[in-house]
CSV table of C-alpha atoms (C1' of nucleotides) in Angstrom, one decimal:
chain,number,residue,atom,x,y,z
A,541,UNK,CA,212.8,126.4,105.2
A,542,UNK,CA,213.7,124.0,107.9
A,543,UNK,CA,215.9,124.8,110.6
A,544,UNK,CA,218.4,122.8,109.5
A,545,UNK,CA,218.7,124.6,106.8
A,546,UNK,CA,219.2,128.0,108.2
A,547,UNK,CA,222.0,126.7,110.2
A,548,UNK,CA,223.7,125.7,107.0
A,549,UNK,CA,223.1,128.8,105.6
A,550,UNK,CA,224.5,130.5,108.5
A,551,UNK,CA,227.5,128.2,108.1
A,552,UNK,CA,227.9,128.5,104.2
A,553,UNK,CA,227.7,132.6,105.3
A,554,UNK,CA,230.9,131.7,107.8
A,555,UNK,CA,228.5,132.3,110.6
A,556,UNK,CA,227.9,130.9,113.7
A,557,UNK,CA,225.1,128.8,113.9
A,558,UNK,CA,223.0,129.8,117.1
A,559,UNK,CA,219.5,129.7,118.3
A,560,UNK,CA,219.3,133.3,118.2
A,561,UNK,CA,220.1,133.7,114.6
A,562,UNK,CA,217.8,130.9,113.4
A,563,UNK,CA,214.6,132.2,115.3
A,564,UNK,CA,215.4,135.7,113.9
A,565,UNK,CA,215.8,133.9,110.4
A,566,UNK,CA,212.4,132.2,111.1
A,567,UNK,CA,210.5,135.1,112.1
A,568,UNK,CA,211.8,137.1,109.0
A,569,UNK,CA,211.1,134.3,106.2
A,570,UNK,CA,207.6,133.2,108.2
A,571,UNK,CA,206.7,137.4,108.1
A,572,UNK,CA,207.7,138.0,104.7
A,573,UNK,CA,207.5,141.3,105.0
A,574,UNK,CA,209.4,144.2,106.7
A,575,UNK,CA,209.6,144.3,110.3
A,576,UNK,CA,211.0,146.3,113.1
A,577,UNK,CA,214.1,144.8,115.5
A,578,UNK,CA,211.4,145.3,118.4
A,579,UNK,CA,208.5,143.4,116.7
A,580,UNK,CA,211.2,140.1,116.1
A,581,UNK,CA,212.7,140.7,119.8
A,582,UNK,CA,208.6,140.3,121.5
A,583,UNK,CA,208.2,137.2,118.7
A,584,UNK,CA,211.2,135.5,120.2
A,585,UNK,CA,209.8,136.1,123.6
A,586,UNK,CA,206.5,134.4,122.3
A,587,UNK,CA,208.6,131.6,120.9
A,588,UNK,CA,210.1,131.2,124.3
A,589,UNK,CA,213.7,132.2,123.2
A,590,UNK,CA,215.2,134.6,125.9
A,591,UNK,CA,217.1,137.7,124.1
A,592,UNK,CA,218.2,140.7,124.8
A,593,UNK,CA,217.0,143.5,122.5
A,594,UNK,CA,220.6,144.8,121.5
A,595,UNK,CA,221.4,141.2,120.5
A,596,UNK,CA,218.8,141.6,118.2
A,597,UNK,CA,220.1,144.7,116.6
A,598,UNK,CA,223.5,143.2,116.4
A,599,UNK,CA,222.5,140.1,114.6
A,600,UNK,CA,219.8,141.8,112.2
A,601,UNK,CA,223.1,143.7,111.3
A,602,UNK,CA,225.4,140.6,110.8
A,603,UNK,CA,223.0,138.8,108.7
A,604,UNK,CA,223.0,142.1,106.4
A,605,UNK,CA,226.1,142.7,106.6
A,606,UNK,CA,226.2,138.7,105.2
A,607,UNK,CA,223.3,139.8,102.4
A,608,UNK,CA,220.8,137.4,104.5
A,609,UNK,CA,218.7,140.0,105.6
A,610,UNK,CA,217.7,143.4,104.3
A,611,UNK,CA,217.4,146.4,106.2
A,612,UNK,CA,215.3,149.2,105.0
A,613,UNK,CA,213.7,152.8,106.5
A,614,UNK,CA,210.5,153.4,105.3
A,615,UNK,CA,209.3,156.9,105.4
A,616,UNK,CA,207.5,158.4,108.4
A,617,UNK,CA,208.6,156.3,110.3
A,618,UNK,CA,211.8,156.7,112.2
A,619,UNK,CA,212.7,153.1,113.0
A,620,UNK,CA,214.2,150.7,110.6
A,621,UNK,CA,212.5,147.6,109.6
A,622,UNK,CA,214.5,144.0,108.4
A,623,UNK,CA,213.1,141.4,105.8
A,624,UNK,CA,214.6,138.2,104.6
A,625,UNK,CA,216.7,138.7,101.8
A,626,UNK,CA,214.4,136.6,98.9
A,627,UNK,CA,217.1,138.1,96.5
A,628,UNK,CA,214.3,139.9,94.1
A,629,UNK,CA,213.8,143.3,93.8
A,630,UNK,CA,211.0,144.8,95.5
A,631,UNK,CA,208.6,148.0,96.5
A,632,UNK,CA,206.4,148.6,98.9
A,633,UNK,CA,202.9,149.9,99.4
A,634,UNK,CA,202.5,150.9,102.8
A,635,UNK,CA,199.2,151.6,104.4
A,636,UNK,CA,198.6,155.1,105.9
A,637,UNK,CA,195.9,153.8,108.3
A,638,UNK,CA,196.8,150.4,109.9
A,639,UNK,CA,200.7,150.5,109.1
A,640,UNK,CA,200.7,147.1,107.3
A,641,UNK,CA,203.5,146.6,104.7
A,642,UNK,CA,202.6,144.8,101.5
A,643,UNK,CA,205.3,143.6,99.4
A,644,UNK,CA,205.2,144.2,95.6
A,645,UNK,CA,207.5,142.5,93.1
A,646,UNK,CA,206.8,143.8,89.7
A,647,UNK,CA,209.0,146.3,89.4
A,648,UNK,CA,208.3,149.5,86.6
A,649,UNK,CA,211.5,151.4,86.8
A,650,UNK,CA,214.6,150.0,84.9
A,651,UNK,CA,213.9,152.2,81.3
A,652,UNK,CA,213.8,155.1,83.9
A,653,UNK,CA,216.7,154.5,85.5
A,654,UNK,CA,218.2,154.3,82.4
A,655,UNK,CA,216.8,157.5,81.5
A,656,UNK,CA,218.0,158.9,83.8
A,657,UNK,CA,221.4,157.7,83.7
A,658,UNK,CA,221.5,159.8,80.5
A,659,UNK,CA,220.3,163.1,81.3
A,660,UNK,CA,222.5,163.4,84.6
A,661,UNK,CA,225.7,162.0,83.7
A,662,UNK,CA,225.2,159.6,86.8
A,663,UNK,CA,225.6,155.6,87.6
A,664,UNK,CA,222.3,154.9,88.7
A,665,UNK,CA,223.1,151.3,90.9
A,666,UNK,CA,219.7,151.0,92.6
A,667,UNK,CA,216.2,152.4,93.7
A,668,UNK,CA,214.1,152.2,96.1
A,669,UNK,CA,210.1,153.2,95.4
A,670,UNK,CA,207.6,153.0,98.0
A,671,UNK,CA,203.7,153.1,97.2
A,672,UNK,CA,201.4,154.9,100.1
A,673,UNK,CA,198.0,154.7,100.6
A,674,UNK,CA,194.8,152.6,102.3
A,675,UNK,CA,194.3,149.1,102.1
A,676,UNK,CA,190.8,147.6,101.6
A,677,UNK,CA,189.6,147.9,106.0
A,678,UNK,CA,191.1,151.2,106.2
A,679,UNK,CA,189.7,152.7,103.0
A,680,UNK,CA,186.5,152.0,104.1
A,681,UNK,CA,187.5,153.8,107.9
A,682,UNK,CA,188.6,156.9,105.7
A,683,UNK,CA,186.7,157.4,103.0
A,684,UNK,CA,188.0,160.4,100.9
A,685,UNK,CA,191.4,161.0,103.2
A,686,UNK,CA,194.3,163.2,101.4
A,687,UNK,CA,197.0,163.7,103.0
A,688,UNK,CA,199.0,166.9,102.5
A,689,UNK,CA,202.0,165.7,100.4
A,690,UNK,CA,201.3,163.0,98.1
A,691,UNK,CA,205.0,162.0,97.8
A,692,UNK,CA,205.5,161.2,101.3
B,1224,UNK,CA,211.5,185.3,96.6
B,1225,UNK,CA,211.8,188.4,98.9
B,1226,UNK,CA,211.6,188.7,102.3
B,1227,UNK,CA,208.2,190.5,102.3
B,1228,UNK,CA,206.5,187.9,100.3
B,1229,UNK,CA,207.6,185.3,102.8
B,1230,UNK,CA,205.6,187.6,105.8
B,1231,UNK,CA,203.1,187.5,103.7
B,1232,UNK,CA,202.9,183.5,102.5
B,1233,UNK,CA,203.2,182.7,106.4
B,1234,UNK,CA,200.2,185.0,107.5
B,1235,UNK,CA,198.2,183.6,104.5
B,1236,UNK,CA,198.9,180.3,105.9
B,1237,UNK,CA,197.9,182.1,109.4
B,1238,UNK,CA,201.0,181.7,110.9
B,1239,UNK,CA,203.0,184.3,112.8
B,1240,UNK,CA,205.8,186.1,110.9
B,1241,UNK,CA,208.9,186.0,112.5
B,1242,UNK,CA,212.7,186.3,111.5
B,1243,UNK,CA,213.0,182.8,112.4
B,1244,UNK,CA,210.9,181.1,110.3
B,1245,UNK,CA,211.1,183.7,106.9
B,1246,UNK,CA,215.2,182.7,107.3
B,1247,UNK,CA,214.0,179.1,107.6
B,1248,UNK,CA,212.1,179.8,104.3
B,1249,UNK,CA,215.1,181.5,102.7
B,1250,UNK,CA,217.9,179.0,103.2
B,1251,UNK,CA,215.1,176.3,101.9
B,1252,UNK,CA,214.2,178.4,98.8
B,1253,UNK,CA,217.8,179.4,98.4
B,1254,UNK,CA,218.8,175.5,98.6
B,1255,UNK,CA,216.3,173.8,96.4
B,1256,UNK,CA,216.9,170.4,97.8
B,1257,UNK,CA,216.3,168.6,101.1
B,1258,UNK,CA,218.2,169.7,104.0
B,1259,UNK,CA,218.8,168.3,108.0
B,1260,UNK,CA,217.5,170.5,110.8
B,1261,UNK,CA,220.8,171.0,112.0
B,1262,UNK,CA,222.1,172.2,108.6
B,1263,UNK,CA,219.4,174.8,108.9
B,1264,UNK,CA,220.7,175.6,111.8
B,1265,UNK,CA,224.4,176.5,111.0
B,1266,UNK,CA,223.4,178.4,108.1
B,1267,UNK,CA,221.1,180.5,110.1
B,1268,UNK,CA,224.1,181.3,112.5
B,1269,UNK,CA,226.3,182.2,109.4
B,1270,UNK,CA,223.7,184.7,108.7
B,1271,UNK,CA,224.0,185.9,112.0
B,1272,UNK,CA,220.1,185.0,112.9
B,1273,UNK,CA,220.5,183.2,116.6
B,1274,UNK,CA,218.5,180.6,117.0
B,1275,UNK,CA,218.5,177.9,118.9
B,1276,UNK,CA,218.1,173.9,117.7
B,1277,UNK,CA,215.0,173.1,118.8
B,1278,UNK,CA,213.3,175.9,117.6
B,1279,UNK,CA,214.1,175.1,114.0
B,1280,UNK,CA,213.0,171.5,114.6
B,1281,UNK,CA,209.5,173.5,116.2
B,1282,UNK,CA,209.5,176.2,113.0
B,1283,UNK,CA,210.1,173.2,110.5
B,1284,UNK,CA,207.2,170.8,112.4
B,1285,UNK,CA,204.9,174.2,112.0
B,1286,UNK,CA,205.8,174.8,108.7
B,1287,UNK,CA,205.1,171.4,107.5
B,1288,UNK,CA,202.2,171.1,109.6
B,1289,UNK,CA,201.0,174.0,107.1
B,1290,UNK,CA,202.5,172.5,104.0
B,1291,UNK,CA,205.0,175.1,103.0
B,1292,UNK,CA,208.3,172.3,103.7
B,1293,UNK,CA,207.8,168.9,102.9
B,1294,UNK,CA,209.6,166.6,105.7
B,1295,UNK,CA,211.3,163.7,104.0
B,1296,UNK,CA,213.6,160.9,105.2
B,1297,UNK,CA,215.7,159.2,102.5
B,1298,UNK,CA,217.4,155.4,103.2
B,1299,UNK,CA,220.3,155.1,105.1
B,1300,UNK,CA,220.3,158.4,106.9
B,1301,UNK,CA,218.6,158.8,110.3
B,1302,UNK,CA,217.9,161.8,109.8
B,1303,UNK,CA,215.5,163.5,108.2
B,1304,UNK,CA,215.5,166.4,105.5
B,1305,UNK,CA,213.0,168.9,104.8
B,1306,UNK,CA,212.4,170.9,101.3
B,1307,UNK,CA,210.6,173.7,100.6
B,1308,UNK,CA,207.3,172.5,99.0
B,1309,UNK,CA,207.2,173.8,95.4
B,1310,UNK,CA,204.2,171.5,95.2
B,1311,UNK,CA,205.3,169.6,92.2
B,1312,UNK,CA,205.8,166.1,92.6
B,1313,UNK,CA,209.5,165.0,93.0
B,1314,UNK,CA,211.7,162.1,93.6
B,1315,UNK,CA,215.0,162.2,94.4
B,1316,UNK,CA,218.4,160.9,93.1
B,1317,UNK,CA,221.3,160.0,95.7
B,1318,UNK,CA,224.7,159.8,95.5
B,1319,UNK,CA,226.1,157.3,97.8
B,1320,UNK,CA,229.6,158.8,97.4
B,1321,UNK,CA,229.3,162.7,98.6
B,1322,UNK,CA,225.8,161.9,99.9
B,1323,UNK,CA,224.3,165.1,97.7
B,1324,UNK,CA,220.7,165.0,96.8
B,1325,UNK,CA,219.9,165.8,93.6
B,1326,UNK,CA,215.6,166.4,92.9
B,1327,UNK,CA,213.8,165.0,89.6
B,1328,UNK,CA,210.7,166.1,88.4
B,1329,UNK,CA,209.9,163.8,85.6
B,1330,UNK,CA,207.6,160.8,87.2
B,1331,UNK,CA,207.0,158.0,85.3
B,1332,UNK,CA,204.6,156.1,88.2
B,1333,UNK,CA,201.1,157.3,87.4
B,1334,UNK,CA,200.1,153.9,85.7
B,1335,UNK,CA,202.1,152.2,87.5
B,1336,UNK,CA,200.0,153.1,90.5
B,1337,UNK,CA,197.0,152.4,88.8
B,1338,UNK,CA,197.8,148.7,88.0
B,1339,UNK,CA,198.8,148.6,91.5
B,1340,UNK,CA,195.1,149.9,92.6
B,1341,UNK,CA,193.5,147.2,90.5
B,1342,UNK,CA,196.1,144.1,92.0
B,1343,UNK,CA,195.6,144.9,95.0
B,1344,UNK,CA,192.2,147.0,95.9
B,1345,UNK,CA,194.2,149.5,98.0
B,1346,UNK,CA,193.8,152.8,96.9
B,1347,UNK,CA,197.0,154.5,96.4
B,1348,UNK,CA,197.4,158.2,97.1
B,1349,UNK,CA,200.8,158.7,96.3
B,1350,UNK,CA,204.7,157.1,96.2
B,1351,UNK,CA,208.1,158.1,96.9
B,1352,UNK,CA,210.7,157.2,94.5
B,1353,UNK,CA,214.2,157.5,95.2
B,1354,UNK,CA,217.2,156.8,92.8
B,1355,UNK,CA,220.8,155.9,94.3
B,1356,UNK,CA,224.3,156.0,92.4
B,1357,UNK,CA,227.4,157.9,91.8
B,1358,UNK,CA,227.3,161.6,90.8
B,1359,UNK,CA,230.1,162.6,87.9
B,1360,UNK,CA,232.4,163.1,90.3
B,1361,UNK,CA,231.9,160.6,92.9
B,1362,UNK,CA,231.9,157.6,89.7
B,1363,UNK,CA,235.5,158.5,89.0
B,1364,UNK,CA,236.7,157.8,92.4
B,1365,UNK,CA,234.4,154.5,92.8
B,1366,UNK,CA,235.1,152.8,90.0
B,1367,UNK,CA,233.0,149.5,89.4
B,1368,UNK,CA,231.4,149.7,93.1
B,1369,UNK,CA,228.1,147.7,93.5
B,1370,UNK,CA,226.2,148.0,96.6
B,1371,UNK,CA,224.9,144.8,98.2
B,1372,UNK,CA,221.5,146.2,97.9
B,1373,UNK,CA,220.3,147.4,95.3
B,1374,UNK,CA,217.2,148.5,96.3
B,1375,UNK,CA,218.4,150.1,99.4
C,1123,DA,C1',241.2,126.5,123.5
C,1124,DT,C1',239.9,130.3,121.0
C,1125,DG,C1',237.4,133.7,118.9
C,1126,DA,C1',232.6,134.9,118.3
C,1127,DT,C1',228.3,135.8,120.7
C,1128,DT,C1',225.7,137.4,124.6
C,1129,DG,C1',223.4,140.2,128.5
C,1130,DC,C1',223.6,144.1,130.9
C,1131,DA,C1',223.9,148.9,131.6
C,1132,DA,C1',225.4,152.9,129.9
C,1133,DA,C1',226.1,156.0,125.9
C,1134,DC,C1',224.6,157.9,121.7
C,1135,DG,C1',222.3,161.1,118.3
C,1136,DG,C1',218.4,163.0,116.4
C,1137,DT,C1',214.2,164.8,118.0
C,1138,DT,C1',210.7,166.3,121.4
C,1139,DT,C1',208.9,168.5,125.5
C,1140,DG,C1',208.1,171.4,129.9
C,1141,DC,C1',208.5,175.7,131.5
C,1142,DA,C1',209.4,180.6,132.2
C,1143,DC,C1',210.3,184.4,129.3
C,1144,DC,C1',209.5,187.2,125.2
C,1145,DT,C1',207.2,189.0,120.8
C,1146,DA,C1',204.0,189.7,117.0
C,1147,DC,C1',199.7,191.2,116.3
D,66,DG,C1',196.8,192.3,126.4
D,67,DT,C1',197.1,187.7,124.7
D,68,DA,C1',198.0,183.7,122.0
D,69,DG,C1',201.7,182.0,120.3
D,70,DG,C1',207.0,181.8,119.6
D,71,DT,C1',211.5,181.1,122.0
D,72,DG,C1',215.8,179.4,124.7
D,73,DC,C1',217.3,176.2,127.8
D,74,DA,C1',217.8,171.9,129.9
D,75,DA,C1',216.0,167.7,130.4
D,76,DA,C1',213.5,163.8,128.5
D,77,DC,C1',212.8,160.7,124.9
D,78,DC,C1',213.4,156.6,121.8
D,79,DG,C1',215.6,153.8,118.6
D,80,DT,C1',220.0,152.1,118.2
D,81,DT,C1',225.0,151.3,119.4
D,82,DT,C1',228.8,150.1,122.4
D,83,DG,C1',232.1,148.5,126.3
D,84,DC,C1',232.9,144.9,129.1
D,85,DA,C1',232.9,140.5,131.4
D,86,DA,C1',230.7,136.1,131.0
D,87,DT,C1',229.3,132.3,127.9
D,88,DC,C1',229.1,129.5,123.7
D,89,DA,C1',230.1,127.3,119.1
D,90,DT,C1',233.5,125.0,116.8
DNA sequence: ATGATTGCAAACGGTTTGCACCTAC
DNA sequence: GTAGGTGCAAACCGTTTGCAATCAT
């Protein structure tokens, strides 16, 4: 997406348009994947736009608040991490060694939910599943690693 | 479970028994669903057992440490919760209206995990699922409400 | 011109830590 | 007696906020 683009995006949101906003836009949609409101302010700062981290926070919040952006806490860690809003449902499958966030769009739960919905009496509006586990490097670096609780 | 079986489940786990931490064990056992640190903490001063903040965060990092509490944190709180650790798998079912936490222990991600595995050569050791919607209650006074994300 | 956005510094809230004292074993 | 547990106050770290200056429209 060109950056003209994002500043009619920003505009069809009834945002303003600024330099700020369509660097963070660009770092999400380049990323695709999660990332923390630290990791996009030292990107900026490689792309040579001056920020201030708080600016950061407050526009990763206006462009969720707006839908644009998504902002999720992944467990075990305590700091939230954004991702362009594609507008498709997603899980994760986080990697217990190096960190690294893979996004996963096939999506195994709706008959569940449904399920659910029946035995509890509640309206189930939304899930969030998040896979654990080592990607090909680090299973090699920890062969035969369990960790304690398999559901976190 | 009584009190004596608690002394005994922490000095099995070779931990020291102390009022502190078999009360911990007690309100967790007594709950059956995740709690914060600080809710610990007010219920142990309703049972008149003084403790002070940071030792429940210290008993609760010890106790985990040990697996007897799980240590979860669930979207859109800060905060995290801890369970006691009835070593069954569990996911958990939110409502976004009174904020209770309701746990499940029907899992229907085994294959899913599997087909994961083979996509993407990670090797998956284990998933956290967590449902969000409106408890009976809560669905009566929210009427037709749809969050903006529904997987958050 | 006007209201929104920004930088800065200070506050915030949940969690952790250093240290001297206390307790279980 | 000794390793480990505790209270207290202070530090910590990610995030939020108040305010005066600046920018987009």
């Amino acid at each position: 997406m060109k950056k003209l683009d994002m500043r009619e995006k920003l505009k069809n949101n009834g945002m303003k348009s600024t330099k700020h906003r369509v660097a963070i836009l660009e770092i999400l949609i380049k990323k695709d994947q999660p990332v923390s409101a630290e990791n996009i302010f030292f990107d900026m700062q490689k792309m040579d736009v001056s920020i201030n981290l708080s600016t950061v926070y407050r526009n990763l919040e206006a462009l969720a608040e707006k839908g644009l952006v998504t902002k999720l806490s992944l467990s075990g860690d305590n700091r939230s991490v954004f991702e362009y809003n594609k507008m498709v449902h997603r899980h994760y499958l986080i990697c217990l060694g190096c960190k690294k966030i893979l996004a996963i769009e096939h999506c195994p739960i709706k008959s569940y939910e449904h399920q659910i919905e029946d035995e509890t009496d509640y309206e189930i509006v939304g899930h969030k599943l998040d896979l654990y586990g080592y990607c090909p490097k680090c299973k090699k670096n920890n062969p035969g690693y369990q960790p304690k609780n398999s559901q976190d």
